[in-house]
Amino acid sequence: MSVETAPPEPVKPAIVKTDAIHRLRRVGHHGLRIVTITAIVAIALAAMGFFRFTDTIAELKATGTPGEVDAIVALTGGYQRIDQALELLEKGVGDRLLISGVNPTTTGTALRRATGAELATFNCCVDIGYEALDTIGNANETAGWIRQRGYSRILVVTNNYHMPRSLMELSQASPDVTFIAYPVTHSDLKTETWLTDPVALRTLMVEYAKYSLARLRNWSGAKTASGLRADAGGKTPVAARMSYD
């Protein structure tokens, strides 16, 4: 006596389609969960980095009597930086001052009048750099000036929020030179009032993004433009100079 096995019933297409949809939904939910967690972690790390950055800036202080330096470099971005650098120079801090990144249309005469500095100070001890287009350009322009004069200790005058990136770029361009920070402060970052100031908050966030990208670039060894006006135009870089035209 033989026993015949009944053939299996065919799986209905509707059931197969439903199972596939359920699997896709599970994968989608799992992927969405991973993306959400990753985004939350990334935002948390960025926030921690930002507040660590602001804490670092808040701790920067301009000493009343800077240590002995060879010269001063002021990175343009506001006359307050230049005023401070000129005041230090007139007090006998350093032998010379480089004002880096000045617009080519701004003459030495106009700059002196705008700052109210003594003519004798400009005549003897101030060099104006017209080549730098950005912070990398400031560093490269300063490096050329340092090599020309054989300096080894430089006082850097710029805004406090700009100082970390400036020191990093300057050290990259001139690794054998000691750079000393002399920050110009606009906002007191030790209080929380700056968090309610949209201009200060936006400035700090933009600078933190630039600083983070600069660190990533240096870590990766990526090449970048020199930031010099002459290189951008395919011309020979012009040395920092005095101009009274």
CSV table of C-alpha atoms in Angstrom, one decimal:
chain,number,residue,atom,x,y,z
A,1,MET,CA,0.0,0.0,0.0
A,2,SER,CA,1.6,3.4,-1.0
A,3,VAL,CA,1.1,6.7,0.6
A,4,GLU,CA,1.2,9.7,-1.7
A,5,THR,CA,2.4,13.0,-0.4
A,6,ALA,CA,0.2,15.9,-1.1
A,7,PRO,CA,1.9,18.7,-3.0
A,8,PRO,CA,2.4,21.9,-0.9
A,9,GLU,CA,0.0,24.6,-1.5
A,10,PRO,CA,1.5,27.4,-3.6
A,11,VAL,CA,2.3,30.6,-1.6
A,12,LYS,CA,0.0,33.3,-2.5
A,13,PRO,CA,1.6,36.4,-4.2
A,14,ALA,CA,-0.2,38.7,-1.8
A,15,ILE,CA,1.4,37.0,1.3
A,16,VAL,CA,4.9,37.2,-0.3
A,17,LYS,CA,4.4,40.9,-1.0
A,18,THR,CA,3.2,41.6,2.5
A,19,ASP,CA,6.2,39.8,4.0
A,20,ALA,CA,8.6,41.8,1.8
A,21,ILE,CA,7.0,45.1,2.8
A,22,HIS,CA,7.3,44.2,6.5
A,23,ARG,CA,11.0,43.3,6.0
A,24,LEU,CA,11.6,46.6,4.2
A,25,ARG,CA,9.8,48.5,7.0
A,26,ARG,CA,12.0,46.8,9.6
A,27,VAL,CA,15.2,47.6,7.7
A,28,GLY,CA,13.9,51.2,7.2
A,29,HIS,CA,13.1,51.6,10.9
A,30,HIS,CA,16.5,50.2,11.9
A,31,GLY,CA,18.3,52.5,9.4
A,32,LEU,CA,16.3,55.5,10.6
A,33,ARG,CA,17.2,54.7,14.2
A,34,ILE,CA,20.9,54.5,13.4
A,35,VAL,CA,20.8,57.8,11.4
A,36,THR,CA,18.9,59.5,14.3
A,37,ILE,CA,21.4,58.2,16.9
A,38,THR,CA,24.3,59.2,14.7
A,39,ALA,CA,22.9,62.7,14.2
A,40,ILE,CA,22.2,63.2,18.0
A,41,VAL,CA,25.8,62.1,18.8
A,42,ALA,CA,27.2,64.3,16.1
A,43,ILE,CA,25.2,67.3,17.4
A,44,ALA,CA,26.3,66.6,21.0
A,45,LEU,CA,30.0,66.4,20.0
A,46,ALA,CA,29.7,69.6,18.0
A,47,ALA,CA,28.1,71.4,20.9
A,48,MET,CA,30.7,70.1,23.3
A,49,GLY,CA,33.5,71.2,20.9
A,50,PHE,CA,31.9,74.6,20.4
A,51,PHE,CA,31.7,75.3,24.2
A,52,ARG,CA,35.2,74.0,24.7
A,53,PHE,CA,36.3,76.4,22.0
A,54,THR,CA,34.5,79.4,23.7
A,55,ASP,CA,36.0,78.4,27.0
A,56,THR,CA,39.5,78.4,25.5
A,57,ILE,CA,38.9,81.9,24.0
A,58,ALA,CA,37.5,83.1,27.4
A,59,GLU,CA,40.8,82.1,29.1
A,60,LEU,CA,42.9,84.1,26.6
A,61,LYS,CA,44.3,87.2,28.2
A,62,ALA,CA,46.3,90.1,27.0
A,63,THR,CA,49.1,90.5,29.5
A,64,GLY,CA,49.8,94.0,30.7
A,65,THR,CA,53.6,93.6,30.0
A,66,PRO,CA,54.1,91.1,27.2
A,67,GLY,CA,57.3,89.0,27.4
A,68,GLU,CA,60.3,90.1,25.4
A,69,VAL,CA,59.6,89.7,21.7
A,70,ASP,CA,61.4,90.6,18.5
A,71,ALA,CA,58.4,92.1,16.7
A,72,ILE,CA,54.6,92.4,16.5
A,73,VAL,CA,52.2,91.2,13.8
A,74,ALA,CA,48.6,92.6,13.7
A,75,LEU,CA,46.1,90.7,11.5
A,76,THR,CA,43.7,93.0,9.9
A,77,GLY,CA,40.0,92.8,10.5
A,78,GLY,CA,39.3,96.0,12.4
A,79,TYR,CA,41.2,99.2,13.5
A,80,GLN,CA,41.0,98.1,17.1
A,81,ARG,CA,43.6,95.4,16.4
A,82,ILE,CA,45.9,97.9,14.7
A,83,ASP,CA,45.4,100.5,17.4
A,84,GLN,CA,46.4,98.0,20.1
A,85,ALA,CA,49.4,96.9,18.1
A,86,LEU,CA,50.6,100.4,17.5
A,87,GLU,CA,50.2,101.3,21.2
A,88,LEU,CA,52.3,98.3,22.1
A,89,LEU,CA,55.0,99.3,19.6
A,90,GLU,CA,55.1,102.8,20.9
A,91,LYS,CA,55.6,101.4,24.4
A,92,GLY,CA,58.7,99.6,23.3
A,93,VAL,CA,57.3,96.1,22.7
A,94,GLY,CA,59.2,94.7,19.8
A,95,ASP,CA,61.3,96.4,17.2
A,96,ARG,CA,58.9,96.5,14.3
A,97,LEU,CA,55.2,95.9,13.5
A,98,LEU,CA,53.7,94.1,10.5
A,99,ILE,CA,50.1,95.0,9.7
A,100,SER,CA,49.2,92.0,7.6
A,101,GLY,CA,46.3,91.7,5.0
A,102,VAL,CA,45.7,95.4,4.3
A,103,ASN,CA,43.6,96.3,1.3
A,104,PRO,CA,45.8,97.5,-1.5
A,105,THR,CA,43.7,100.6,-1.8
A,106,THR,CA,44.6,101.7,1.7
A,107,THR,CA,47.7,103.7,1.9
A,108,GLY,CA,50.1,104.1,4.8
A,109,THR,CA,49.0,107.7,5.1
A,110,ALA,CA,45.3,106.7,5.4
A,111,LEU,CA,46.1,104.0,7.8
A,112,ARG,CA,48.1,106.3,10.0
A,113,ARG,CA,45.4,109.0,10.0
A,114,ALA,CA,42.7,106.5,10.8
A,115,THR,CA,44.7,105.1,13.8
A,116,GLY,CA,46.0,108.5,15.0
A,117,ALA,CA,49.5,107.0,15.3
A,118,GLU,CA,52.7,109.1,15.4
A,119,LEU,CA,54.3,109.7,12.0
A,120,ALA,CA,57.7,108.9,13.5
A,121,THR,CA,56.4,105.5,14.5
A,122,PHE,CA,55.2,104.7,11.0
A,123,ASN,CA,58.4,106.0,9.4
A,124,CYS,CA,60.7,103.9,11.4
A,125,CYS,CA,59.0,100.8,12.5
A,126,VAL,CA,55.8,99.8,10.6
A,127,ASP,CA,55.6,97.5,7.6
A,128,ILE,CA,52.3,97.1,5.7
A,129,GLY,CA,51.5,93.7,4.1
A,130,TYR,CA,49.1,93.9,1.1
A,131,GLU,CA,49.3,90.3,0.0
A,132,ALA,CA,47.1,88.3,2.5
A,133,LEU,CA,43.6,87.5,1.5
A,134,ASP,CA,42.7,85.3,4.5
A,135,THR,CA,44.2,83.8,7.7
A,136,ILE,CA,46.3,81.4,5.7
A,137,GLY,CA,47.6,84.3,3.7
A,138,ASN,CA,48.3,86.2,6.9
A,139,ALA,CA,50.5,83.3,8.1
A,140,ASN,CA,52.3,83.0,4.8
A,141,GLU,CA,52.8,86.8,4.5
A,142,THR,CA,54.1,86.9,8.1
A,143,ALA,CA,56.4,83.9,7.4
A,144,GLY,CA,58.1,85.8,4.6
A,145,TRP,CA,58.5,88.9,6.7
A,146,ILE,CA,60.0,86.9,9.6
A,147,ARG,CA,62.5,85.1,7.2
A,148,GLN,CA,63.6,88.5,5.8
A,149,ARG,CA,64.3,89.9,9.3
A,150,GLY,CA,65.4,86.7,11.2
A,151,TYR,CA,62.9,87.0,14.0
A,152,SER,CA,62.2,84.1,16.4
A,153,ARG,CA,59.6,85.5,18.9
A,154,ILE,CA,56.5,87.3,17.6
A,155,LEU,CA,53.6,88.9,19.4
A,156,VAL,CA,50.3,88.3,17.6
A,157,VAL,CA,47.5,90.8,17.9
A,158,THR,CA,44.1,89.8,16.7
A,159,ASN,CA,40.6,89.3,18.1
A,160,ASN,CA,40.3,86.7,20.8
A,161,TYR,CA,37.9,84.5,18.8
A,162,HIS,CA,40.3,84.6,15.8
A,163,MET,CA,43.4,83.8,17.9
A,164,PRO,CA,43.3,79.9,18.0
A,165,ARG,CA,43.1,79.6,14.2
A,166,SER,CA,45.6,82.4,13.7
A,167,LEU,CA,48.2,80.7,16.0
A,168,MET,CA,47.6,77.4,14.3
A,169,GLU,CA,48.2,78.8,10.8
A,170,LEU,CA,51.2,80.9,11.9
A,171,SER,CA,52.8,77.9,13.5
A,172,GLN,CA,52.2,75.8,10.4
A,173,ALA,CA,53.9,78.4,8.2
A,174,SER,CA,56.7,79.2,10.6
A,175,PRO,CA,57.2,76.1,12.8
A,176,ASP,CA,60.5,77.3,14.3
A,177,VAL,CA,59.1,80.6,15.5
A,178,THR,CA,57.4,81.2,18.9
A,179,PHE,CA,54.1,83.1,18.6
A,180,ILE,CA,52.7,84.8,21.7
A,181,ALA,CA,49.0,85.7,21.8
A,182,TYR,CA,47.8,89.2,22.6
A,183,PRO,CA,44.0,89.0,22.0
A,184,VAL,CA,41.7,91.9,21.5
A,185,THR,CA,38.5,91.2,23.3
A,186,HIS,CA,35.0,92.5,22.3
A,187,SER,CA,32.7,90.2,24.3
A,188,ASP,CA,33.1,88.8,27.8
A,189,LEU,CA,32.8,85.0,27.2
A,190,LYS,CA,33.0,84.2,30.9
A,191,THR,CA,29.4,85.4,31.3
A,192,GLU,CA,26.5,83.9,29.5
A,193,THR,CA,25.3,87.2,28.0
A,194,TRP,CA,26.9,86.5,24.7
A,195,LEU,CA,24.5,83.6,24.2
A,196,THR,CA,21.7,86.1,23.8
A,197,ASP,CA,23.7,88.3,21.4
A,198,PRO,CA,22.9,87.0,17.9
A,199,VAL,CA,25.9,88.8,16.3
A,200,ALA,CA,28.4,87.4,18.9
A,201,LEU,CA,26.9,83.9,18.7
A,202,ARG,CA,27.0,83.8,14.9
A,203,THR,CA,30.6,85.1,14.8
A,204,LEU,CA,31.7,82.5,17.2
A,205,MET,CA,29.9,79.7,15.5
A,206,VAL,CA,31.3,80.6,12.1
A,207,GLU,CA,34.8,80.9,13.6
A,208,TYR,CA,34.5,77.6,15.3
A,209,ALA,CA,33.5,76.0,12.0
A,210,LYS,CA,36.5,77.5,10.2
A,211,TYR,CA,38.8,76.4,13.1
A,212,SER,CA,37.5,72.9,12.9
A,213,LEU,CA,37.9,72.7,9.2
A,214,ALA,CA,41.5,74.1,9.5
A,215,ARG,CA,42.3,71.4,12.1
A,216,LEU,CA,40.8,68.7,9.8
A,217,ARG,CA,42.8,70.0,6.9
A,218,ASN,CA,46.1,70.0,8.8
A,219,TRP,CA,45.4,66.5,10.2
A,220,SER,CA,44.7,65.1,6.8
A,221,GLY,CA,47.6,66.9,5.2
A,222,ALA,CA,45.4,68.3,2.5
A,223,LYS,CA,46.9,71.0,0.2
A,224,THR,CA,45.4,74.5,0.2
A,225,ALA,CA,45.9,77.8,-1.6
A,226,SER,CA,48.5,80.1,-0.2
A,227,GLY,CA,46.0,82.8,0.6
A,228,LEU,CA,48.3,85.4,-1.1
A,229,ARG,CA,46.9,88.0,-3.5
A,230,ALA,CA,49.8,87.5,-6.0
A,231,ASP,CA,49.4,83.7,-6.1
A,232,ALA,CA,45.7,84.2,-6.8
A,233,GLY,CA,46.5,86.4,-9.7
A,234,GLY,CA,49.5,84.5,-10.9
A,235,LYS,CA,52.0,87.2,-10.0
A,236,THR,CA,55.1,87.4,-7.9
A,237,PRO,CA,54.3,88.0,-4.2
A,238,VAL,CA,55.1,91.5,-3.0
A,239,ALA,CA,57.0,91.9,0.2
A,240,ALA,CA,55.4,93.8,3.1
A,241,ARG,CA,56.2,97.5,2.6
A,242,MET,CA,55.4,101.0,3.7
A,243,SER,CA,53.3,103.1,1.3
A,244,TYR,CA,52.4,106.7,1.6
A,245,ASP,CA,50.8,107.2,-1.9
